[in-house]
Coordinates of C-alpha atoms in Angstrom, one line a residue:
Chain I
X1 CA 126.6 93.9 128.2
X2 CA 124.1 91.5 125.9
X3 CA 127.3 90.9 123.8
X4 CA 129.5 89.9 126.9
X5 CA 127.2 87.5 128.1
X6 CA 125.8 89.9 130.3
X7 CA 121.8 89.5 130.4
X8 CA 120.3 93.2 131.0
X9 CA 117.1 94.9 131.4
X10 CA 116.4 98.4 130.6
X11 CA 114.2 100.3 133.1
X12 CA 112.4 103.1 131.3
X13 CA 109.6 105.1 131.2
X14 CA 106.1 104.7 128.5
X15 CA 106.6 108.1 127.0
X16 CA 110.4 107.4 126.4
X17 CA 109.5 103.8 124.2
X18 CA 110.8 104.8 121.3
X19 CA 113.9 106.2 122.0
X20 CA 114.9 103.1 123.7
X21 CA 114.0 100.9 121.2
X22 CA 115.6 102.8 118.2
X23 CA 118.9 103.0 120.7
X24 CA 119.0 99.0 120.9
X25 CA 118.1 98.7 117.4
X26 CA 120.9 100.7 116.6
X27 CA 123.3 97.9 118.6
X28 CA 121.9 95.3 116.9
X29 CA 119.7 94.0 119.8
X30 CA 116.3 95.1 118.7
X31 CA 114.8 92.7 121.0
X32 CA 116.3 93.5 124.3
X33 CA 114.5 93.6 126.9
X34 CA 113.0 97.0 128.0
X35 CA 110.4 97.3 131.0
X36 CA 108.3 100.7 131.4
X37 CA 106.8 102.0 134.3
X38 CA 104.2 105.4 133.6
X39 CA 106.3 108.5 133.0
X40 CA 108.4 110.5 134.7
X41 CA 110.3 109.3 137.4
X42 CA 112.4 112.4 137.4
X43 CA 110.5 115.3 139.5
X44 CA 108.5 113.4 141.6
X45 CA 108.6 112.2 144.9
X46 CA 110.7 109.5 145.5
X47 CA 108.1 107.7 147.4
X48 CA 105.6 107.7 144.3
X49 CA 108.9 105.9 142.4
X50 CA 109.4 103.1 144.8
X51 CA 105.7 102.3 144.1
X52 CA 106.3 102.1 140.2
X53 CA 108.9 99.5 140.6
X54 CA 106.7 97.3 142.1
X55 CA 104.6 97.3 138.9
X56 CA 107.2 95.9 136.5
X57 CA 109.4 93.8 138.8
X58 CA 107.7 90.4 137.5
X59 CA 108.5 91.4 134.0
X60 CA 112.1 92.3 134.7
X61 CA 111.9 89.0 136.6
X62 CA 110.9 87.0 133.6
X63 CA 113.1 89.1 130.8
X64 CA 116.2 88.2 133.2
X65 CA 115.7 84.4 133.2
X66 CA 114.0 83.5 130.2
X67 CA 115.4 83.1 127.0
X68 CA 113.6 86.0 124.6
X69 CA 112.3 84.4 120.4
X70 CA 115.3 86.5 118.6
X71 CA 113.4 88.8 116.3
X72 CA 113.2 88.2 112.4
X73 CA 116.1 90.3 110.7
X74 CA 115.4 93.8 110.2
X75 CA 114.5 95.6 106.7
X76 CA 117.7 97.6 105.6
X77 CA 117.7 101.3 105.9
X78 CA 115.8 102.8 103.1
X79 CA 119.3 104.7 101.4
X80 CA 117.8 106.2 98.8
X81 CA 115.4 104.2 97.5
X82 CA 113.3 105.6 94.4
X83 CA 109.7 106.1 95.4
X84 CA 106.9 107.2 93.3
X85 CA 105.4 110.1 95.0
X86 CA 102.1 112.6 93.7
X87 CA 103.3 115.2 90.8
X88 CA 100.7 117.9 92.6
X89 CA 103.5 120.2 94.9
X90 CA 100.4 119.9 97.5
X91 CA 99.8 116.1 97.6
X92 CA 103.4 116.0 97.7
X93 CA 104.3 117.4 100.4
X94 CA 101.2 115.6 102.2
X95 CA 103.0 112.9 101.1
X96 CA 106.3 114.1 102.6
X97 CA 104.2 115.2 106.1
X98 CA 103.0 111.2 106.4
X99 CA 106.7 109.9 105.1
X100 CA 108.1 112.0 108.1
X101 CA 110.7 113.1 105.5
X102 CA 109.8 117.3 106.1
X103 CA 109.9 119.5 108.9
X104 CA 106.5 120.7 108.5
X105 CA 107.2 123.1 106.3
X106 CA 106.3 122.6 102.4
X107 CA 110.0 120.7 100.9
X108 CA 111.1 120.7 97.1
X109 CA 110.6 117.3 95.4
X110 CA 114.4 115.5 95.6
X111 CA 114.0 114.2 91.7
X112 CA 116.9 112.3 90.7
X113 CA 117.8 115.3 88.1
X114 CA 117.7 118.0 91.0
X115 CA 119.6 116.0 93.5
X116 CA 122.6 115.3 90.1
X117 CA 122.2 118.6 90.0
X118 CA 123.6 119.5 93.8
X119 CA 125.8 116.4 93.5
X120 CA 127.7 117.7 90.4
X121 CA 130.8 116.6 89.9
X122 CA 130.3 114.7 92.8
X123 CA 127.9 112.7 91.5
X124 CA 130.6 109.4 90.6
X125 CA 131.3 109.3 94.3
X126 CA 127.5 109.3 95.5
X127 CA 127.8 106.6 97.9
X128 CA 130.5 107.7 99.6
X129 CA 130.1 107.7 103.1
X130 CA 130.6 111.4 105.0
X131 CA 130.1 110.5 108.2
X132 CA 127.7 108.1 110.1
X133 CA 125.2 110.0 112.4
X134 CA 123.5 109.4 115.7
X135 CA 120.9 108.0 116.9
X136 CA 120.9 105.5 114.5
X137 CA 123.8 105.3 112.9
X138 CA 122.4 106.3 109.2
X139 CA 124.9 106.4 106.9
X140 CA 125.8 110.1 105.5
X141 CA 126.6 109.2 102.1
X142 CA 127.3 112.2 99.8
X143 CA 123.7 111.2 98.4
X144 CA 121.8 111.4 101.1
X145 CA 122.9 114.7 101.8
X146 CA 122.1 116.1 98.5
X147 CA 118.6 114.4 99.1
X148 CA 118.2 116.5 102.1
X149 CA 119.4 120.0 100.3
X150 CA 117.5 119.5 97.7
X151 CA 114.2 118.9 100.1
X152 CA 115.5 122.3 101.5
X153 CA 115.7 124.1 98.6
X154 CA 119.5 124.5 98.7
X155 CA 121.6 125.2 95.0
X156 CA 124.6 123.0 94.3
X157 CA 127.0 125.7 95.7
X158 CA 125.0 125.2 99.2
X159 CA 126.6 121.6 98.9
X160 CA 130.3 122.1 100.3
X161 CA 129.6 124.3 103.7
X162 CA 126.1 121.1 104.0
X163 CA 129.1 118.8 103.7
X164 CA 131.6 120.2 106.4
X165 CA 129.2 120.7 108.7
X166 CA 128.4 116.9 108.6
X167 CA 131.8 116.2 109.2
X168 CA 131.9 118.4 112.4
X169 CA 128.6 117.0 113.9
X170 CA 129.8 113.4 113.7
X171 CA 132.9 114.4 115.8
X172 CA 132.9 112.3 119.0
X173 CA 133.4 115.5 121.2
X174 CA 130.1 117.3 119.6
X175 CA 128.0 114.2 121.0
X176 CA 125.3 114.3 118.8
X177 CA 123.6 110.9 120.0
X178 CA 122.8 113.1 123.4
X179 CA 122.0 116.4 121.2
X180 CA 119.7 114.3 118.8
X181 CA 117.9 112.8 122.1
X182 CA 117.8 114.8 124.5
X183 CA 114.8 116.7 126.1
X184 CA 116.7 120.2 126.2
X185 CA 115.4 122.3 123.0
X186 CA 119.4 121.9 121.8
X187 CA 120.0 121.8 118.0
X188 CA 123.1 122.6 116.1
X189 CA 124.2 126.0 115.0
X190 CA 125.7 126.4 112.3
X191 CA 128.4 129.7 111.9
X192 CA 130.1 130.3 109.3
X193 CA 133.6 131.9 108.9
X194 CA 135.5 132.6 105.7
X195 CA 135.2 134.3 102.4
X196 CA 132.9 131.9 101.3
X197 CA 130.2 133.5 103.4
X198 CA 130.4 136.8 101.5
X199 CA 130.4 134.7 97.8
X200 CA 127.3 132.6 98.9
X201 CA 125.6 135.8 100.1
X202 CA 125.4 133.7 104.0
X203 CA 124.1 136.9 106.3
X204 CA 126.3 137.8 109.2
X205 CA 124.7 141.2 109.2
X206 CA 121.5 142.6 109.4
X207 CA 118.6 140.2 110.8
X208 CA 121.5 137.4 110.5
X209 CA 119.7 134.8 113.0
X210 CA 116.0 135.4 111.6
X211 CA 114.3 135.7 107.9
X212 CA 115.1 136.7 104.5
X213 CA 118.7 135.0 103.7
X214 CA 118.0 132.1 101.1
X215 CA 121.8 130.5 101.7
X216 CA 121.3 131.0 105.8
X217 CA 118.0 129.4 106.1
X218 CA 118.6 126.6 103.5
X219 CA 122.3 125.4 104.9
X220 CA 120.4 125.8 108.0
X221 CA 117.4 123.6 106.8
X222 CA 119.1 121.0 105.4
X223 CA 122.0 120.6 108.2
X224 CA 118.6 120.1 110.1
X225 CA 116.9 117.6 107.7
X226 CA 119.6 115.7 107.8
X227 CA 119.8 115.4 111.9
X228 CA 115.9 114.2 111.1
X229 CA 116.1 111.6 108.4
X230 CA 120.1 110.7 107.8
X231 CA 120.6 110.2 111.5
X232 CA 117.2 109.3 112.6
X233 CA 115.8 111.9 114.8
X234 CA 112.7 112.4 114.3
X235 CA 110.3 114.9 116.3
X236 CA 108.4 113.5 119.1
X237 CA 109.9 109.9 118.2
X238 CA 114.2 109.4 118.9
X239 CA 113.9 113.6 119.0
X240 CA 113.0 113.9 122.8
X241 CA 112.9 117.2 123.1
X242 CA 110.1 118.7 125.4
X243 CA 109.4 122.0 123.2
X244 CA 112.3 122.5 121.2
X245 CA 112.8 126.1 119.7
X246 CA 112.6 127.9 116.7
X247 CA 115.6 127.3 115.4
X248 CA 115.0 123.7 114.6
X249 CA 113.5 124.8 111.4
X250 CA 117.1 126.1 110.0
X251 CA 119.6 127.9 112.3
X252 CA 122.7 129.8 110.5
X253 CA 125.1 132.5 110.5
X254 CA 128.1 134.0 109.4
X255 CA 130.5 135.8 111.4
X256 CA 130.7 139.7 110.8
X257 CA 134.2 139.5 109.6
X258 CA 134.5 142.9 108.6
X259 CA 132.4 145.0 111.0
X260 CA 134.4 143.2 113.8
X261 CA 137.3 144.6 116.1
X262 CA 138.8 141.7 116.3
X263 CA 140.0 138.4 114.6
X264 CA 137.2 135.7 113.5
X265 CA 136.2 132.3 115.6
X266 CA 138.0 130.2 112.9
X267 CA 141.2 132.3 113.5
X268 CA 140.9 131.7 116.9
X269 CA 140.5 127.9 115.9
X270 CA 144.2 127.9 114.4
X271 CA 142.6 128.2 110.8
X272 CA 143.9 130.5 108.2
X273 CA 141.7 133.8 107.4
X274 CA 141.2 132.8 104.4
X275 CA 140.0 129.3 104.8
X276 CA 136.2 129.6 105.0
X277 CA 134.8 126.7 108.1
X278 CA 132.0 125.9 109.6
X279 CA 131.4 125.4 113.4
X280 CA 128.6 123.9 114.9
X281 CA 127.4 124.5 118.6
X282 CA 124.7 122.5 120.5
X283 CA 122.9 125.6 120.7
X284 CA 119.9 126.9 122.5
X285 CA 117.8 129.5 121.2
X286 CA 119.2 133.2 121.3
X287 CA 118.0 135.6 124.4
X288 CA 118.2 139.0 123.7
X289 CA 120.7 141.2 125.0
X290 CA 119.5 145.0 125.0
X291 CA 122.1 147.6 125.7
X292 CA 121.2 151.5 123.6
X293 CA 123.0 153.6 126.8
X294 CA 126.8 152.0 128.1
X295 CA 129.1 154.1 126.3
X296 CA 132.1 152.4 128.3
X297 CA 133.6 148.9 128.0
X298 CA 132.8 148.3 132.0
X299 CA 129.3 149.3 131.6
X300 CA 128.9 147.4 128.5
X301 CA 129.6 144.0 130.0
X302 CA 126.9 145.2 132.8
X303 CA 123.6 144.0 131.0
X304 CA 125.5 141.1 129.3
X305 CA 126.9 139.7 132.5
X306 CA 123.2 140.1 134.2
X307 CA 121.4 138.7 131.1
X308 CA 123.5 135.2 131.3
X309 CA 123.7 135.2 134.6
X310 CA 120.7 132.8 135.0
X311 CA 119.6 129.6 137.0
X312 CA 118.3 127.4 134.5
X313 CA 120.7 126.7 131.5
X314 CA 122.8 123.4 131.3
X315 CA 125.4 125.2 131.2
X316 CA 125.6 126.2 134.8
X317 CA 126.0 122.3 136.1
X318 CA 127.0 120.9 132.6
X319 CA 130.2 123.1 131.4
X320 CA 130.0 123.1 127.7
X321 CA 131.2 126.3 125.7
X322 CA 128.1 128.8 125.7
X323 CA 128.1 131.7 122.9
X324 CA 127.6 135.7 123.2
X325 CA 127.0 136.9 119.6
X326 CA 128.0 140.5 119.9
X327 CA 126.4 142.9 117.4
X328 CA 128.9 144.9 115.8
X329 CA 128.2 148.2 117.9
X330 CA 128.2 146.4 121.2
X331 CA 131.7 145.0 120.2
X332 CA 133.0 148.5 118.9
X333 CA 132.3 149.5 122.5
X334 CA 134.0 147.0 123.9
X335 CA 136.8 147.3 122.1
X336 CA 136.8 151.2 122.5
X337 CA 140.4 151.1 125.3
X338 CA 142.1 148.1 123.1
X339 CA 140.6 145.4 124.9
X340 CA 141.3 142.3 123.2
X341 CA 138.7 139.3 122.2
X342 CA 140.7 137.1 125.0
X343 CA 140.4 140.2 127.4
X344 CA 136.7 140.7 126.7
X345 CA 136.2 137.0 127.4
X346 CA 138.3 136.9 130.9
X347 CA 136.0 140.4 132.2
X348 CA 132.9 139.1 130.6
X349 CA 133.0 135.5 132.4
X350 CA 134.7 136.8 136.0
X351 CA 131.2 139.0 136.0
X352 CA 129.0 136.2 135.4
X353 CA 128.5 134.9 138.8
X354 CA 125.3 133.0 140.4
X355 CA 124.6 132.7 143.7
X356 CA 124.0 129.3 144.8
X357 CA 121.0 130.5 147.0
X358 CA 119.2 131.1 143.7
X359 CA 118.8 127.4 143.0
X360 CA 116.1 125.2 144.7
X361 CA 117.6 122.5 147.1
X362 CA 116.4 119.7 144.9
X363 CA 118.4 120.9 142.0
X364 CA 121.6 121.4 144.2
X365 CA 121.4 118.1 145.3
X366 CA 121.4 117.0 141.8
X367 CA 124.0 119.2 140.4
X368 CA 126.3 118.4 143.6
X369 CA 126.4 114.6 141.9
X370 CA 127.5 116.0 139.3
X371 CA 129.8 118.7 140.0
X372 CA 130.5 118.4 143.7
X373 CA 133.6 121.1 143.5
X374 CA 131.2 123.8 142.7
X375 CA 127.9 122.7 144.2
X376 CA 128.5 120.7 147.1
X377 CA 128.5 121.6 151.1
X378 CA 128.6 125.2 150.0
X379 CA 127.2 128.4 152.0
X380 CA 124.5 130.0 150.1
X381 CA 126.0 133.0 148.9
X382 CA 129.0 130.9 147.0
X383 CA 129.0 131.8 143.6
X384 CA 129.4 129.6 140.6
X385 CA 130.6 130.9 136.8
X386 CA 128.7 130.2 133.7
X387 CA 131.2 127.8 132.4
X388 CA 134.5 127.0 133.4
X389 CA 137.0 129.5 132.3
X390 CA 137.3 132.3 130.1
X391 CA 138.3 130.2 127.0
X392 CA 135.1 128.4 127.1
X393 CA 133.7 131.5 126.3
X394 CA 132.5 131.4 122.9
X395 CA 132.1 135.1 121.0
X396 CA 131.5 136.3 117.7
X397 CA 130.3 138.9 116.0
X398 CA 127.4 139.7 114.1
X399 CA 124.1 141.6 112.7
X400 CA 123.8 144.7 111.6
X401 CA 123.4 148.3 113.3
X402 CA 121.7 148.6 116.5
X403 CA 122.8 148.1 120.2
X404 CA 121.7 144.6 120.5
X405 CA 123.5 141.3 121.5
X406 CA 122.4 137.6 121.9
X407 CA 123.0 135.2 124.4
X408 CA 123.3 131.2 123.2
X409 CA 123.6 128.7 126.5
X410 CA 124.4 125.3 124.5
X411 CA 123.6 121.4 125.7
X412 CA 126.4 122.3 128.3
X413 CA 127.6 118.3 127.3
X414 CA 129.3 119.6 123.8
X415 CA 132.4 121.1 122.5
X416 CA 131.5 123.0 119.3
X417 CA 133.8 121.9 116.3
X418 CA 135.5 123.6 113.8
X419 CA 136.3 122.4 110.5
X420 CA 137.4 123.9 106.9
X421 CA 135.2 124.0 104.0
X422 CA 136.3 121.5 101.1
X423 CA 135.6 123.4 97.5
Chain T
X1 CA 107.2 112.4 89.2
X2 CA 110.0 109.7 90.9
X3 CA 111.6 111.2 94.4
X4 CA 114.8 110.0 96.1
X5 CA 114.2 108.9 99.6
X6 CA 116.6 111.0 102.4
X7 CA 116.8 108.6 104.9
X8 CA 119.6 107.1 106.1
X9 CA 120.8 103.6 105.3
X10 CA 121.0 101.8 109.0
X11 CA 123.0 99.2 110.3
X12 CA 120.0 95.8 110.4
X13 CA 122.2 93.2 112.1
X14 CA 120.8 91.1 114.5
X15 CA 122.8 90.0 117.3
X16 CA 122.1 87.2 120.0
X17 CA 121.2 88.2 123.2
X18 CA 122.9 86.4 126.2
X19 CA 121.6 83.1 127.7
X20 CA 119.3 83.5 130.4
X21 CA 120.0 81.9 133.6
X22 CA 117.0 79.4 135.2
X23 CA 116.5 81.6 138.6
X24 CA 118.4 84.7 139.8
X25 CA 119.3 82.7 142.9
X26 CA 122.9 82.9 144.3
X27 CA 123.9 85.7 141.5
X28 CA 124.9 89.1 141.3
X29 CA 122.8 91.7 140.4
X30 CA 124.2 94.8 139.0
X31 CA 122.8 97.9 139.0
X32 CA 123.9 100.9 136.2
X33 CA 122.3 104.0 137.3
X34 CA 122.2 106.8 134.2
X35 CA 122.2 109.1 136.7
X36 CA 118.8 111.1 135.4
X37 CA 116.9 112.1 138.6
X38 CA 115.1 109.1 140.9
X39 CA 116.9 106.3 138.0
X40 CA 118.7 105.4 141.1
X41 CA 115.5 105.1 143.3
X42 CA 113.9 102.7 140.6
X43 CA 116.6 100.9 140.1
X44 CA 117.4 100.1 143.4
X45 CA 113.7 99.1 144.2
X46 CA 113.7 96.9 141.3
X47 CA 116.8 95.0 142.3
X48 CA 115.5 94.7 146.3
X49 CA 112.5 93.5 145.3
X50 CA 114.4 91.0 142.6
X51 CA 116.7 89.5 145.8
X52 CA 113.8 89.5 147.9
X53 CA 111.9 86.6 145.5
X54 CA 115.4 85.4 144.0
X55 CA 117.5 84.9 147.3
X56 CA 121.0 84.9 148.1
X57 CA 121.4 87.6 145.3
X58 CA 124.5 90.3 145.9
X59 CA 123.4 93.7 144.7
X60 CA 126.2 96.4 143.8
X61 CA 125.5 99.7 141.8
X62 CA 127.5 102.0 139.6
X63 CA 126.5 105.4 138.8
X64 CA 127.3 106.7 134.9
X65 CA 129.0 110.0 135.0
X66 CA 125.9 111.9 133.6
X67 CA 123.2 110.9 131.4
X68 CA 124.2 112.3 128.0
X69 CA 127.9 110.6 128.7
X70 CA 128.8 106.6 127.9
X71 CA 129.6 104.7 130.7
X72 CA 133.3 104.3 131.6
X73 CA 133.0 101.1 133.8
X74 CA 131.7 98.5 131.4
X75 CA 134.8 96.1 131.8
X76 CA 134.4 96.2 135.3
X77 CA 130.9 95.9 135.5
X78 CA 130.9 93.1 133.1
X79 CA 133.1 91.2 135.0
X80 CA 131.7 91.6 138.3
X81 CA 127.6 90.7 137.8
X82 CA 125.6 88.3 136.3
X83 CA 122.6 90.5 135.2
X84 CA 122.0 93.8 134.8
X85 CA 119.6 96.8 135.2
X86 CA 120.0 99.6 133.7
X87 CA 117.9 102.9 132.9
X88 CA 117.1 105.3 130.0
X89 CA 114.3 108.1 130.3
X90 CA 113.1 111.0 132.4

């Protein structure tokens, strides 16, 4: 608006500060005007939000018909800047901790030799630019992500499916500004399809989503690290997020391939089997799915139906593509009378139904704003789905043996994306 | 030992932000709501209380489809207001 001779004032709230300012930064307007009244306005009574306006409506006064000092111009982005850091691994990564550059946990020193090392024969095209990544806009260059991999602890074969999953969170439909920002715990999931998986040992099998993999938790980490300090999201600061989950430290899989009844998510996609991809989800943390009795297809859906069938995801008001991980036993059982992935999908999602009586009025007056055909001027015992058709259904499968499942609601304002692996 | 830094290299331009009017007499106030619960019942406040010292002012509000979306309406907001207020927070 600023740029079309539009003045503007954004109202926000004190504990919000920095995202706002790092947004108009980003736009080149590091000195618009931004006037805060005490957080939150959301969840309280409207009254009690009147009264806050009164306390800033002199400043929005003033920033609307006063000509603001334009600000000195900014430093440039840091892009890789050589900095003399403590040879003790400890000191370092105290050092790291008060750059911002880890995640908490201790990160391997990215010396120029380690990060020409990832690059390989890369390393002649260093500063070419991947992709650009919100909030900020930082600049992906093929550098900056072997930075980040080698502060993960990731090997030079690590580099390609770190690469492609770059590309596929800087697709317009994954909206990663609202993923990097938001307050929802949302982070991207990384799965990984293709016989790549099997050569870089990435787990699809037994304890898949948790410990123990090096190539799953280090794609994982460094896919993360670069959210953090390539796109500018970091915790508590432009990252929003009220508590976050778990797998903001690294979160990675590979499909089951082989132990699956049916074809992979990438074939689904329209890729060939044998071209490995990557696809990233906005993805909440799993919820268990616990299921050691159904013996039946019907039955089986039964605990996974009841599980996401739940009041409090953004998917329920938001859409988005949400994602049941099947372990391999729970599929075989669905699979048992030649049910297909598609058929699985259409049963699975015409079970998931939620009463609209199971939300509080406040929220149905919000969702209705939002999504009036399936939330406004409804009786009570309506029911809505869990997304908006079958297709949006995301399943794969994976893990090892047991009769367990997960369920992964997603930002609900994402498409996951699929792209192929470049050697 | 000599590290590589991993951030980012950001965009640093500087652009001009618009001229200021004197008083908001006589002009159009918009109003972009980002739709996040009670943005609407701040924003609105803010702009009654802005016509009530200004005088003369029009007020007229859009509503952005949902929070985590861009707004769809910026050529015809720009073209029908003189200032704007807009939201971003909880």
């Amino acid at each position: 608006m600023e740029a079309r001779g539009i003045p503007a004032v954004v109202l926000g709230t004190d504990a919000f500060l920095s995202l706002a300012r790092a947004q108009s930064a980003k736009h080149g307007l590091p000195h618009l005007s931004v006037a805060l009244v005490s957080h939150p306005i959301g969840g309280v009574d409207p009254a009690i939000v009147r009264g806050k306006a009164e306390s800033i409506v002199d400043e929005v006064l003033t920033a609307l018909t006063s000509d603001p000092t334009p600000p000195a111009r900014l430093a440039a982005g840091a892009g890789a800047a050589v900095d003399e850091v403590p040879d003790d691994l400890d000191a370092f990564q105290a050092w790291a901790m008060a750059e911002r550059w880890s995640d908490g946990l201790p990160v391997l020193p990215p010396t120029p030799g380690r990060v020409d090392r990832i690059l390989g024969g890369r390393a002649s095209r260093r500063h070419d630019v991947v992709a650009t990544l919100a909030p900020l806009d930082g600049a992906a260059t093929l550098e900056a992500i072997a930075i980040n991999a080698a502060l993960a602890g990731a090997a030079p074969e690590h580099l390609p499916v770190i690469l492609a999953a770059v590309r596929a969170l800087a697709e317009p439909r994954f909206n990663l500004n609202a993923i990097q920002t938001t307050t929802h715990p949302c982070t991207p999931l990384v799965i990984v399809n293709g016989p790549i998986a099997g050569r870089l040992g990435i787990s699809g099998g037994p304890n898949a989503l948790g410990n123990g993999h090096r190539a799953n938790a280090v794609i994982g980490r460094a896919v993360r690290l670069i959210c953090q300090n390539v796109g500018g999201a970091r915790p508590g600061l432009e990252d929003r997020a009220t508590l976050g989950h778990p797998g903001k430290f690294s979160y990675c899989l590979a499909e089951n391939e082989t132990a699956s009844p049916w074809g992979p998510l990438h074939v689904d996609r329209g890729f060939d089997a044998a071209t490995s991809c990557v696809t990233v989800c906005g993805a909440e943390a799993p919820h268990n799915v616990n299921d050691h009795a159904s013996t039946t297809p019907e039955a089986m859906l039964m605990a996974l139906a009841g599980t996401a069938a739940t009041t409090g995801s953004n998917n329920v008001y938001l859409g988005g593509e949400p994602l049941v991980i099947l372990g391999p036993e729970h599929a075989q059982t669905l699979a048992l009378t030649g049910w297909s992935k598609a058929e699985v999908k259409r049963h699975l999602w015409e079970l998931i139904r939620i009463r609209l009586d199971r939300f509080s009025a406040e929220n149905l007056a919000r969702f209705a704003t939002i999504d009036p055909a399936a939330f406004a001027n409804r009786p009570g015992d309506a029911e809505i789905p869990w997304c908006a058709s079958p297709e949006d259904l995301m399943i794969i499968v994976a893990g090892g043996p047991g009769k367990h499942s997960s369920l992964v609601p997603t930002f609900g304002a994402t498409r996951s994306v699929t792209v192929a692996i470049e050697a | 030992m000599r590290v590589l830094s991993p951030l980012g290299a950001t965009p640093d331009t500087v652009k001009p932000l618009a001229k200021r009017p004197p008083s908001l007499t006589g002009l159009r106030i918009g109003v972009l709501d980002n739709s996040k619960p009670n943005a609407d019942v701040l924003l609105a406040r803010v702009a009654e209380l802005l016509a009530a010292r200004a005088g003369g002012v029009t007020i007229r509000s859009w509503t952005k489809p949902g929070s985590s979306r861009p707004a769809m309406m910026i050529d015809e907001i720009a073209s029908s207001v003189d200032v704007l207020l807009t939201g971003s927070a909880d």
